[in-house]
Amino acid sequence: MDLASTPEEEEFRARLTEWLAGVLPALPPRPDPLDWPGRRAYDTGWQRRLYDAGYAQVHWDASPARRLIFLEETERAGAPYVGANFVGLLHAGPTIAAEGTAGQRDRWLEPVLRGDEVWCQGFSEPDAGSDLASLRTRAVRDGDAYVVTGAKIWTSHAEIADWCELLVRTDPDAPPHRGISWLAMPMDAPGITVRPLRTLAGSAEFAQLFLDGVRVPVANRVGAENDGWRVTMVTLSYERGTAFVGEVVACRRTLAEVARESRKNGSWDDPVLRRRLGALHAEFTALWRLIQWNVSEAGATGVPGVGGSVFKLRYSHARQDLYEAAAAVLGPDALDLDRPWSLDRLSSLSYTIAAGTSQIQRNIVAERILGLPKEPR
Amino acid sequence: MHFQLTSEQRDLRDSIRTLLARRFGREALWAAVGGGGLDRELWRALGAAGFFALRLPEEAGGVGLGLPEAVLVFEEAGRALLPGPLVATHLAAGYVGGAAEGETVVTAPDGGLVEWLAAADVVRGEVTGAEPIRSVDPLTPLHRVARGSADGGFEAALLTAAEQLGSAGRSTATAVQHARERIQFGRPIGAFQAVKHLCAGMLVRTEVARVAVYAAAVTGDPVEIAGAKLLADEAAVECARDCLQVHGGMGFTWEAEVHLHLKRAWLRRERWLPTARALELQAAALAEAP
Ligand SMILES: Cc1cc2nc3c(=O)[nH]c(=O)nc-3n(C[C@H](O)[C@H](O)[C@H](O)COP(=O)(O)OP(=O)(O)OC[C@H]3O[C@@H](n4cnc5c(N)ncnc54)[C@H](O)[C@@H]3O)c2cc1C
């Protein structure tokens, strides 16, 4: 067991912090959180700076320790996070890197790293959420293309995305898990209608997709035809395993800010509230250690394991607890949407639902880690 | 950074697990519950295996290992429900003659309680006026003492947290095994989500406590140790309670091991950084955060 950095890692840290100190003051002001095109421009602009400075690769770096140092230091310095590049950098990219052909890696990875192309995730459907394998969007082979018809929902960032990691049914007669394929769909193809959906936080961060005879080249299929479920498991293991890593550091910073506010407004004198914040301090310290443990376990190139579900489950509740505690510190001010943390409190409500609900994560932990029998279907 | 067990650490854990399975299996456990007192022979066997001398330098006749290794062996002790003032004796190795070898049994007061007072050869701390109480844990005789030094003792807190971790892991494994075997409504109860989700919650609590305890052992940082104690206390107590629930009526019986884990977990939670103090330490650390 070792938590110490090597001299190379410390050198990386030093170079990075120096670079951040130089580049951050010159950054343009952050866009309004509800302005998605503005956010796309801002987030991809940041990704381009990382690319030019040689840091774009960091999420896919062979050295997990370097990845964690990057997340720690960028967050500490207040640098932007992946934002609109979330799907491309943190799960579509790694999936293509792991499962794609050489040609596919050449076509798609570089633009993600440069911030030129943004991805979204078209997995869920109106009738296939938790039961993802029951999805019905059809893809029928026509020459060198699939003709895709169906509907997707809750597609985050769909309006501003160039590509969609899309799950389609390529064999309607096979058992549900056996007839699915994983496609890269260009979002400017004819036949795609994007209808934004408003979230409870007031933003239009996700959308409904209507797909009407959309032609997607067969060459855009990652993995074999009808083997998409296995590829999906790879995607989901990244989504749950590593994609939230940077946010834990952000939560630790927010917690310190909440404590500062609490001392300022006197609520810190309430031992119940003070200890509640103390408990969160222990919690987020442990979650950071859990990340280090999981990342060490996954090793340099391996795909993250089901340990990601343990993390996802605990983290999503901890994050909600954090913003509830923040609201307790603010008192009635927490009802003011212009106060810090009000919007975060609202968006944190999605954490126990998005990327697989807590109930589904518990099923996964119980069945795949503990080996309990499958639930009756 | 490679935050995983080394192969030497895994070997150490396995060897102590084997030793405890052989020397303190189910029969020995129930003999101890029946009032067997402290098993001096077992104590010496632990001494011979390096349980107490683990962190003494080799020049001093010890094994020369560190806190992470100590945490691994204490986790095993917690898993096996091993009774006795293990923490106090381990911490006395090198200071009290015979402690390292398991010849001397050492106890120490903390949190208004002292365990195994009558069985101990040496007491480190003030225990005048100690009054015996009827201990909730049948495996741990207790005396009540005037509240003494509760500060410091971070190593004791960490080793206690490691025992809690072992206990939480054992409760989880016991619950899962029962959930796989017990049939109701024509299928194993573990197929029902209400049960499955209890078990998943147990695993999550245990694994989060595990990384907290291991990381605190590596850094040795007092605040991190206090956090680890908090999470391990919670894991041990809540996992024992959920394990009891999964066992149904059987869980409420004396014969099931479940209550022994719960009672010991309650006891450990009161000792060496009880919850309120650990939480205040976290809050203080937060107040000092930059
Ligand atoms: C903010 C946000 C962003 C999202 N972004 C995307 C995206 O970009 N791309 C994408 O494809 N999807 C996205 N999703 C969709 C998300 O993955 C689904 O919402 C989620 O998987 C749940 O599916 P559902 O909404 O259909 O709920 P349902 O599956 O209908 O579940 C409803 C309730 O029933 C429970 N439930 C269902 N089945 C079971 C069961 N077997 N056992 C116990 N309880 C059960 C659930 O836990 C939940 O509480 C996003 C969701 C949110 C909230």
XYZ file of C-alpha atoms and ligand atoms in Angstrom:
720
model
C 0.000 0.000 0.000
C 1.515 3.225 -1.113
C 0.111 6.723 -1.519
C 3.361 8.536 -2.148
C 4.162 10.087 -5.504
C 7.304 9.202 -7.423
C 9.773 11.977 -8.354
C 8.434 11.854 -11.942
C 4.898 12.340 -10.684
C 5.950 15.262 -8.510
C 7.717 16.786 -11.475
C 4.533 16.415 -13.505
C 2.611 18.117 -10.701
C 5.072 20.995 -10.544
C 5.010 21.549 -14.312
C 1.225 21.433 -14.351
C 0.695 23.881 -11.488
C 3.128 26.283 -13.070
C 1.326 26.045 -16.394
C -2.066 26.523 -14.731
C -0.861 29.595 -12.885
C 0.172 31.093 -16.214
C -2.877 30.212 -18.266
C -5.817 30.600 -15.895
C -5.751 34.370 -15.378
C -6.049 34.858 -19.153
C -9.124 32.649 -19.467
C -12.342 34.300 -20.746
C -15.201 34.702 -18.241
C -17.340 31.629 -17.671
C -20.571 31.475 -19.678
C -23.982 31.458 -18.061
C -24.676 27.903 -16.855
C -27.857 27.809 -18.948
C -26.154 28.934 -22.179
C -25.236 25.616 -23.779
C -23.648 26.880 -27.014
C -21.602 29.250 -24.867
C -20.606 26.404 -22.641
C -19.595 24.290 -25.596
C -17.334 27.036 -26.889
C -15.833 27.596 -23.462
C -15.277 23.916 -22.654
C -13.835 22.979 -26.046
C -11.634 26.079 -25.914
C -10.226 24.868 -22.630
C -9.721 21.390 -24.060
C -7.780 22.937 -26.965
C -5.479 24.735 -24.537
C -4.859 21.459 -22.760
C -4.126 19.847 -26.114
C -1.632 22.500 -27.135
C 0.119 22.209 -23.789
C 0.299 18.411 -24.005
C -2.248 17.643 -21.277
C -5.225 16.583 -23.404
C -4.323 12.910 -23.172
C -4.344 12.931 -19.425
C -7.682 11.142 -18.891
C -6.409 8.262 -21.022
C -2.921 8.380 -19.614
C -1.244 5.075 -18.956
C -0.321 6.392 -15.513
C -3.373 6.478 -13.241
C -1.389 8.455 -10.690
C -0.803 11.229 -13.223
C -4.494 11.337 -14.014
C -5.341 11.833 -10.363
C -2.682 14.511 -9.950
C -4.117 16.316 -12.964
C -7.615 16.258 -11.482
C -6.402 17.350 -8.067
C -4.345 20.250 -9.344
C -6.750 21.564 -11.972
C -9.557 21.554 -9.437
C -7.388 23.150 -6.748
C -6.428 25.899 -9.185
C -10.065 26.470 -10.116
C -9.566 25.403 -13.746
C -12.584 24.387 -15.864
C -13.638 20.747 -15.807
C -14.486 18.586 -18.846
C -18.030 19.991 -19.127
C -19.440 19.539 -22.630
C -16.554 17.189 -23.472
C -17.753 14.778 -20.798
C -19.014 11.933 -22.978
C -16.230 12.134 -25.554
C -13.387 12.347 -23.089
C -14.645 10.159 -20.296
C -16.604 7.353 -21.892
C -17.038 7.312 -25.695
C -13.331 8.033 -26.190
C -12.101 5.345 -23.798
C -14.595 2.882 -25.309
C -13.323 3.524 -28.846
C -9.751 3.308 -27.576
C -10.504 -0.084 -26.029
C -12.892 -1.587 -28.597
C -12.458 0.329 -31.859
C -10.381 -0.571 -34.912
C -7.191 1.310 -35.699
C -9.097 3.324 -38.319
C -11.824 4.233 -35.831
C -9.283 5.320 -33.244
C -7.598 7.508 -35.854
C -10.878 9.041 -36.965
C -12.439 9.873 -33.600
C -9.934 10.153 -30.792
C -7.823 13.062 -31.943
C -10.786 15.467 -32.518
C -12.055 14.695 -29.012
C -8.656 15.458 -27.551
C -8.328 18.672 -29.560
C -11.764 19.852 -28.457
C -12.928 19.900 -32.086
C -15.728 17.402 -31.632
C -18.253 16.915 -28.876
C -20.112 13.671 -28.170
C -23.409 12.758 -26.594
C -24.830 9.468 -25.363
C -27.931 7.959 -26.970
C -28.594 4.955 -24.806
C -31.876 5.547 -22.939
C -35.255 5.380 -24.639
C -38.707 6.344 -23.422
C -39.455 2.677 -22.735
C -35.916 1.541 -21.949
C -34.290 3.260 -18.989
C -33.125 0.980 -16.209
C -34.022 -1.925 -18.473
C -31.662 -0.651 -21.129
C -31.441 -3.967 -22.954
C -35.110 -3.665 -23.906
C -34.294 -0.773 -26.262
C -36.191 -0.759 -29.548
C -34.537 1.791 -31.840
C -34.054 -0.264 -35.005
C -31.098 -0.319 -37.375
C -31.663 -2.125 -40.680
C -28.768 -2.831 -42.952
C -28.987 -1.188 -46.388
C -25.760 -1.649 -48.344
C -22.917 -0.012 -46.462
C -25.202 1.834 -44.072
C -27.632 1.153 -41.244
C -30.992 2.866 -41.525
C -31.922 3.892 -37.989
C -35.472 4.559 -36.799
C -36.648 5.160 -33.262
C -36.428 7.569 -30.346
C -33.905 8.308 -27.629
C -34.409 10.346 -24.491
C -32.470 12.166 -21.762
C -29.628 12.661 -24.239
C -27.349 15.126 -22.440
C -25.746 17.848 -24.578
C -27.551 16.547 -27.698
C -28.054 20.056 -29.074
C -24.384 20.865 -29.111
C -22.942 17.456 -29.979
C -21.263 16.390 -33.235
C -21.423 12.669 -32.542
C -23.667 10.342 -30.615
C -22.700 6.991 -29.105
C -25.885 5.239 -30.119
C -27.304 1.887 -29.110
C -29.526 0.255 -31.701
C -31.240 -3.084 -32.184
C -29.722 -4.861 -35.156
C -31.378 -8.241 -34.557
C -34.992 -8.032 -33.382
C -35.295 -11.806 -33.135
C -32.344 -12.416 -30.815
C -32.697 -12.298 -26.993
C -32.623 -8.641 -25.808
C -28.914 -8.541 -24.890
C -27.815 -10.315 -28.063
C -29.248 -8.090 -30.757
C -27.745 -4.702 -29.880
C -24.992 -2.781 -31.688
C -22.959 0.310 -30.691
C -22.789 2.983 -33.412
C -21.159 6.371 -33.785
C -23.881 8.549 -35.308
C -23.067 11.963 -36.820
C -25.519 14.448 -35.300
C -25.844 16.395 -38.558
C -27.222 13.405 -40.497
C -30.634 13.942 -42.121
C -33.557 12.481 -40.173
C -32.451 13.538 -36.679
C -34.755 15.830 -34.716
C -33.575 17.155 -31.359
C -36.253 18.354 -28.976
C -34.775 19.937 -25.844
C -36.220 18.944 -22.485
C -36.189 21.319 -19.573
C -34.724 19.976 -16.336
C -36.010 20.804 -12.856
C -33.021 23.129 -12.576
C -34.480 25.135 -15.451
C -31.787 24.295 -17.982
C -32.150 22.432 -21.258
C -29.192 20.174 -20.722
C -30.785 17.078 -22.167
C -33.099 16.334 -25.056
C -35.261 13.869 -26.857
C -33.945 12.506 -30.166
C -36.251 11.406 -32.931
C -34.510 9.237 -35.504
C -36.330 8.833 -38.783
C -34.451 6.759 -41.361
C -31.065 8.131 -40.321
C -28.265 6.574 -42.415
C -25.217 5.604 -40.348
C -22.296 3.986 -42.181
C -21.668 0.367 -41.159
C -18.039 1.418 -40.716
C -19.215 3.484 -37.717
C -20.074 0.375 -35.721
C -17.720 -0.187 -32.789
C -17.430 -3.878 -31.982
C -19.119 -6.663 -33.884
C -22.737 -6.538 -35.060
C -25.054 -7.661 -32.241
C -22.153 -7.530 -29.759
C -23.067 -4.026 -28.645
C -24.160 -5.020 -25.153
C -20.638 -6.088 -24.274
C -19.266 -2.828 -25.683
C -21.903 -0.978 -23.662
C -20.664 -2.622 -20.478
C -17.227 -1.207 -21.261
C -18.743 2.259 -21.746
C -20.723 2.021 -18.521
C -17.725 0.841 -16.561
C -15.928 4.023 -17.592
C -18.991 6.127 -16.930
C -19.365 4.783 -13.405
C -15.767 3.937 -12.719
C -13.798 7.002 -13.614
C -16.016 9.705 -15.012
C -16.960 11.164 -11.613
C -13.444 11.216 -10.256
C -12.790 14.900 -10.748
C -16.037 15.841 -9.089
C -14.974 14.439 -5.746
C -12.170 16.962 -5.597
C -14.698 19.674 -6.412
C -16.959 18.452 -3.623
C -14.107 18.676 -1.140
C -13.563 22.259 -2.151
C -17.252 23.070 -1.920
C -17.392 21.517 1.546
C -14.589 23.792 2.726
C -16.492 26.776 1.307
C -19.673 25.685 3.062
C -17.740 25.420 6.339
C -16.371 28.920 5.801
C -19.867 30.271 5.215
C -21.089 28.434 8.303
C -18.467 30.071 10.485
C -19.295 33.424 8.988
C -23.027 33.232 9.612
C -22.749 31.646 13.050
C -24.390 28.308 12.235
C -21.061 26.666 13.030
C -21.912 27.078 16.734
C -24.658 24.508 16.297
C -22.909 21.222 17.155
C -25.375 19.153 15.143
C -24.675 21.103 11.971
C -20.953 21.357 12.642
C -20.676 17.602 13.127
C -22.759 16.988 10.020
C -20.146 18.919 8.046
C -17.442 16.993 9.899
C -19.010 13.709 8.825
C -18.969 14.906 5.208
C -15.294 15.749 5.564
C -14.568 12.148 6.570
C -16.853 10.913 3.793
C -15.221 12.815 0.948
C -11.744 11.998 2.211
C -12.701 8.325 2.073
C -14.248 8.699 -1.396
C -11.025 10.191 -2.680
C -9.123 7.250 -1.182
C -11.626 4.890 -2.829
C -10.838 6.473 -6.177
C -7.129 5.962 -5.609
C -7.833 2.367 -4.658
C -10.008 1.681 -7.721
C -7.626 3.417 -10.089
C -4.672 1.451 -8.701
C -6.681 -1.716 -9.069
C -7.646 -1.040 -12.669
C -3.939 -0.674 -13.355
C -2.420 1.155 -16.236
C -4.598 0.096 -19.160
C -7.305 -2.141 -17.728
C -10.962 -1.241 -17.899
C -12.363 -0.173 -14.504
C -14.132 -2.973 -12.663
C -17.536 -3.177 -10.988
C -15.953 -1.349 -8.043
C -17.178 1.668 -9.986
C -20.720 0.830 -8.911
C -19.646 0.902 -5.251
C -18.191 4.338 -5.805
C -21.072 5.636 -7.926
C -23.624 4.548 -5.365
C -21.930 6.096 -2.370
C -20.777 9.223 -4.156
C -24.150 10.161 -5.616
C -25.749 10.124 -2.164
C -22.809 11.918 -0.556
C -23.076 14.665 -3.135
C -26.746 15.156 -2.373
C -25.987 15.172 1.363
C -23.374 17.859 0.759
C -25.848 20.230 -0.855
C -28.499 19.489 1.749
C -25.955 20.401 4.424
C -25.110 23.552 2.469
C -28.807 24.436 2.454
C -28.967 23.887 6.213
C -26.052 26.307 6.595
C -27.740 28.909 4.419
C -31.143 28.587 6.050
C -33.877 30.509 4.175
C -31.219 31.900 1.822
C -31.053 28.443 0.268
C -34.382 29.259 -1.390
C -32.746 32.043 -3.389
C -31.696 30.659 -6.780
C -29.000 33.313 -7.046
C -27.207 32.073 -3.940
C -24.252 29.777 -4.421
C -25.117 26.078 -4.301
C -28.817 26.553 -5.064
C -28.457 25.347 -8.655
C -25.963 22.692 -7.583
C -28.436 21.430 -5.026
C -31.022 21.073 -7.788
C -28.718 19.370 -10.260
C -27.402 17.002 -7.584
C -30.871 15.445 -7.546
C -30.007 13.712 -10.818
C -27.013 11.894 -9.378
C -28.946 8.970 -7.945
C -30.714 8.532 -11.320
C -28.329 9.333 -14.185
C -25.770 6.695 -15.235
C -27.925 4.007 -13.616
C -30.192 4.566 -10.605
C -29.106 3.694 -7.084
C -31.488 0.746 -7.111
C -29.826 -0.608 -10.248
C -26.351 -0.024 -8.779
C -27.372 -1.997 -5.695
C -28.516 -4.832 -7.932
C -25.154 -4.765 -9.679
C -23.200 -4.768 -6.415
C -25.329 -7.576 -5.004
C -25.337 -9.763 -8.111
C -21.954 -9.112 -9.668
C -19.786 -8.530 -6.599
C -21.573 -10.519 -3.913
C -22.876 -13.243 -6.243
C -26.470 -13.133 -4.989
C -29.100 -14.700 -7.262
C -30.540 -12.616 -10.084
C -33.849 -10.976 -9.382
C -36.801 -12.881 -10.811
C -37.794 -11.596 -14.244
C 1.313 5.540 -5.950
C 0.169 1.975 -5.857
C -2.630 1.845 -3.320
C -3.114 -1.907 -3.212
C -1.864 -4.638 -0.922
C 1.641 -5.883 -1.739
C 2.093 -9.627 -2.019
C 3.943 -9.597 1.335
C 0.980 -7.852 2.920
C -1.414 -10.394 1.449
C 0.754 -13.236 2.756
C 0.801 -11.679 6.215
C -2.976 -11.311 6.219
C -3.467 -14.882 5.022
C -1.108 -16.315 7.607
C -2.819 -14.574 10.499
C -6.192 -15.610 9.087
C -5.044 -19.222 9.003
C -3.657 -19.010 12.520
C -6.924 -17.597 13.863
C -9.027 -20.152 11.996
C -6.950 -22.901 13.580
C -6.627 -21.477 17.085
C -9.851 -19.551 17.415
C -12.487 -21.301 15.377
C -16.143 -21.639 16.184
C -15.648 -23.993 19.124
C -13.062 -21.788 20.806
C -15.269 -18.763 20.215
C -18.229 -20.351 21.936
C -16.042 -21.649 24.758
C -14.944 -18.058 25.290
C -18.547 -16.863 25.248
C -19.269 -19.472 27.881
C -16.860 -17.719 30.223
C -13.563 -19.332 29.379
C -11.574 -16.255 30.426
C -8.553 -15.074 28.541
C -6.809 -17.918 26.714
C -3.168 -17.431 27.714
C -1.965 -20.102 25.361
C -3.615 -18.384 22.435
C -2.131 -15.093 23.629
C 1.344 -16.658 23.494
C 0.625 -18.098 20.054
C -0.300 -14.619 18.880
C 2.942 -13.353 20.407
C 4.924 -16.044 18.609
C 3.244 -15.088 15.334
C 4.413 -11.494 15.811
C 0.965 -10.022 16.457
C 2.219 -7.798 19.263
C 5.845 -7.291 18.141
C 4.873 -6.479 14.560
C 5.979 -2.854 14.681
C 8.981 -3.249 16.997
C 12.284 -2.801 15.181
C 14.111 -6.007 14.404
C 17.004 -4.985 16.687
C 14.506 -4.972 19.537
C 13.316 -8.460 18.666
C 10.342 -7.248 16.647
C 9.227 -7.761 13.071
C 9.984 -4.207 11.918
C 6.765 -3.645 9.998
C 4.503 -0.584 10.028
C 0.981 0.580 10.716
C -0.431 -0.770 7.420
C 0.621 -4.285 8.388
C -0.705 -3.833 11.923
C -4.021 -2.764 10.455
C -4.197 -5.925 8.344
C -3.673 -8.236 11.321
C -6.122 -6.293 13.499
C -8.669 -6.543 10.721
C -8.300 -10.318 10.936
C -8.679 -10.206 14.711
C -11.900 -8.238 14.281
C -13.165 -10.674 11.680
C -12.566 -13.591 14.044
C -14.053 -11.727 17.047
C -10.821 -12.424 18.906
C -11.264 -11.335 22.544
C -8.748 -9.666 24.850
C -7.056 -6.287 25.233
C -5.315 -6.660 21.891
C -4.789 -2.983 21.171
C -3.337 -2.103 24.584
C -0.982 -5.074 24.522
C 0.164 -4.333 20.977
C 0.863 -0.722 21.918
C 2.745 -1.850 25.049
C 5.184 -4.026 23.093
C 8.641 -2.620 23.669
C 7.537 -0.686 26.751
C 6.191 -3.444 28.971
C 8.291 -6.559 29.423
C 6.739 -9.664 27.894
C 4.045 -7.793 25.981
C 5.766 -8.302 22.635
C 6.028 -12.056 23.223
C 2.462 -12.465 24.399
C 3.655 -13.395 27.904
C 2.192 -10.293 29.495
C -1.391 -9.164 29.059
C -1.701 -5.382 29.105
C -4.863 -3.328 29.348
C -5.544 0.413 29.379
C -8.517 2.610 30.320
C -10.228 4.820 27.804
C -13.575 6.503 27.458
C -14.518 5.733 31.077
C -14.042 2.016 30.573
C -11.316 -0.529 30.997
C -11.522 -4.016 29.524
C -10.124 -7.255 30.904
C -8.937 -5.586 34.117
C -8.977 -8.755 36.212
C -7.188 -10.795 33.563
C -4.460 -8.255 32.828
C -0.938 -8.386 34.266
C -0.247 -4.726 33.652
C -2.506 -1.683 33.457
C -1.273 1.397 31.618
C -3.237 4.323 33.015
C -5.185 5.344 36.061
C -7.834 2.864 37.213
C -8.223 3.417 40.942
C -11.786 2.966 42.032
C -12.625 0.835 39.003
C -16.074 -0.724 39.364
C -17.024 -3.881 37.498
C -20.101 -3.576 35.301
C -22.171 -6.264 33.612
C -20.753 -5.955 30.127
C -23.105 -5.992 27.145
C -20.429 -7.949 25.260
C -20.144 -11.486 26.640
C -16.606 -11.628 25.264
C -15.333 -8.475 26.990
C -15.389 -7.988 30.764
C -15.573 -4.271 31.584
C -14.891 -1.963 34.506
C -16.096 1.590 34.715
C -13.442 4.147 35.677
C -13.322 7.882 36.184
C -12.953 9.528 32.778
C -9.266 9.796 32.072
C -7.073 10.704 29.206
C -9.053 10.448 26.027
C -6.666 12.532 23.958
C -3.961 11.142 21.733
C -4.305 7.449 21.255
C -4.556 7.826 17.511
C -2.796 4.530 16.918
C -5.206 2.846 19.298
C -8.077 4.442 17.369
C -6.709 3.182 14.062
C -6.194 -0.376 15.295
C -9.682 -0.356 16.789
C -11.030 0.897 13.459
C -9.241 -2.012 11.768
C -11.011 -4.448 14.082
C -14.318 -2.762 13.235
C -13.508 -3.185 9.551
C -12.860 -6.901 10.003
C -16.115 -7.262 11.877
C -18.038 -5.398 9.171
C -16.524 -7.661 6.511
C -17.474 -10.745 8.477
C -21.055 -9.552 9.021
C -21.366 -8.854 5.307
C -20.061 -12.280 4.322
C -22.318 -14.006 6.858
C -25.387 -12.159 5.610
C -24.597 -12.910 1.976
C -24.085 -16.586 2.688
C -27.405 -16.796 4.514
C -29.166 -14.867 1.742
C -27.901 -17.418 -0.775
C -29.008 -20.433 1.240
C -32.245 -19.546 2.986
C -35.250 -20.368 0.790
C -38.579 -18.561 1.146
C -41.361 -18.204 -1.411
C -39.574 -20.878 -3.390
C -36.305 -19.043 -3.955
C -33.228 -17.880 -2.066
C -34.113 -14.732 -0.124
C -31.085 -13.054 -1.751
C -33.060 -12.925 -4.989
C -35.436 -10.419 -3.374
C -34.346 -6.843 -3.738
C -35.234 -5.853 -0.216
C -32.629 -8.360 0.970
C -30.227 -7.897 -1.917
C -30.100 -4.162 -1.339
C -29.393 -4.600 2.372
C -26.417 -6.773 1.395
C -25.211 -4.319 -1.243
C -25.360 -1.535 1.330
C -23.247 -3.648 3.687
C -20.582 -4.190 1.055
C -20.460 -0.509 0.160
C -20.083 0.541 3.812
C -17.379 -2.033 4.358
C -15.383 -1.123 1.265
C -15.527 2.602 1.964
C -14.392 1.940 5.538
C -11.636 -0.299 4.194
C -10.000 2.335 2.024
C -10.389 4.895 4.810
C -8.630 2.622 7.309
C -5.896 1.534 4.904
C -5.202 5.082 3.758
C -5.065 6.339 7.349
C -2.573 3.582 8.105
C -0.392 4.706 5.215
C -0.505 8.431 6.024
C -0.680 8.107 9.827
C -2.460 11.454 9.809
C -4.538 11.984 12.995
C -7.470 13.601 11.195
C -7.560 10.842 8.614
C -7.396 8.276 11.415
C -10.344 9.938 13.144
C -12.279 9.820 9.866
C -11.409 6.174 9.401
C -12.617 5.412 12.921
C -15.932 7.125 12.171
C -16.528 5.181 8.977
C -15.381 1.882 10.454
C -17.564 2.315 13.550
C -20.532 2.969 11.328
C -19.726 0.013 9.071
C -19.305 -2.429 11.964
C -22.466 -1.403 13.799
C -24.712 -1.042 10.768
C -23.467 -4.195 9.052
C -24.072 -6.224 12.204
C -27.596 -4.828 12.443
C -28.342 -5.561 8.796
C -26.852 -9.037 9.153
C -29.227 -9.644 12.038
C -32.134 -8.494 9.892
C -31.162 -10.770 7.005
C -31.113 -13.715 9.424
C -34.686 -13.118 10.548
C -35.679 -14.863 13.792
C -32.473 -16.806 13.806
C -30.583 -13.528 13.962
C -32.219 -12.749 17.288
C -30.981 -15.948 18.925
C -28.016 -16.304 21.239
C -26.618 -19.121 19.087
C -26.209 -16.977 15.986
C -22.889 -15.173 15.974
C -24.513 -11.961 14.788
C -25.169 -10.379 18.181
C -21.570 -10.903 19.236
C -20.391 -8.719 16.366
C -22.978 -6.061 17.128
C -22.144 -5.924 20.818
C -18.412 -5.735 20.239
C -18.937 -3.086 17.565
C -20.929 -0.985 20.043
C -18.149 -1.351 22.565
C -15.358 -0.420 20.162
C -17.340 2.602 19.026
C -17.210 3.982 22.587
C -13.481 3.533 22.875
C -10.548 5.414 21.353
C -12.171 8.344 19.603
C -15.907 7.874 20.050
C -18.170 9.360 17.395
C -18.731 12.831 18.817
C -15.026 13.474 19.308
C -14.109 12.107 15.887
C -16.744 14.355 14.299
C -15.436 17.411 16.152
C -11.941 16.597 14.902
C -13.269 16.489 11.343
C -15.048 19.791 11.816
C -11.909 21.375 13.254
C -9.900 20.161 10.264
C -12.506 21.627 7.958
C -12.360 24.955 9.768
C -8.625 25.029 9.175
C -8.874 24.083 5.491
C -7.296 26.719 3.243
C -29.541 14.469 -15.758
C -29.651 13.195 -16.534
C -28.846 13.013 -17.625
C -28.943 11.863 -18.402
N -28.160 11.753 -19.501
C -28.314 10.679 -20.291
C -27.606 10.598 -21.508
O -26.835 11.488 -21.859
N -27.800 9.534 -22.312
C -28.628 8.517 -21.950
O -28.719 7.557 -22.684
N -29.322 8.553 -20.794
C -29.188 9.613 -19.965
N -29.911 9.688 -18.789
C -30.879 8.628 -18.513
C -30.583 7.766 -17.311
O -29.575 6.837 -17.599
C -31.908 7.095 -16.935
O -32.772 8.105 -16.464
C -31.758 6.050 -15.866
O -31.048 4.936 -16.353
C -33.123 5.593 -15.329
O -34.006 5.241 -16.329
P -35.490 5.842 -16.355
O -35.343 7.321 -16.245
O -36.188 5.298 -17.508
O -36.172 5.357 -15.020
P -36.925 3.934 -14.808
O -36.045 2.846 -15.337
O -38.310 4.029 -15.313
O -36.920 3.893 -13.229
C -37.897 4.547 -12.424
C -37.701 4.102 -10.999
O -37.860 2.692 -10.898
C -36.721 2.099 -10.344
N -36.485 0.802 -10.982
C -36.522 0.492 -12.288
N -36.196 -0.781 -12.487
C -35.962 -1.299 -11.266
C -35.578 -2.576 -10.797
N -35.340 -3.604 -11.604
N -35.428 -2.719 -9.481
C -35.644 -1.682 -8.618
N -35.996 -0.480 -8.996
C -36.154 -0.281 -10.313
C -35.590 3.054 -10.621
O -34.546 2.896 -9.689
C -36.284 4.383 -10.486
O -36.333 4.738 -9.125
C -29.820 10.830 -18.015
C -30.628 11.012 -16.884
C -30.547 12.174 -16.153
C -31.422 12.320 -14.932
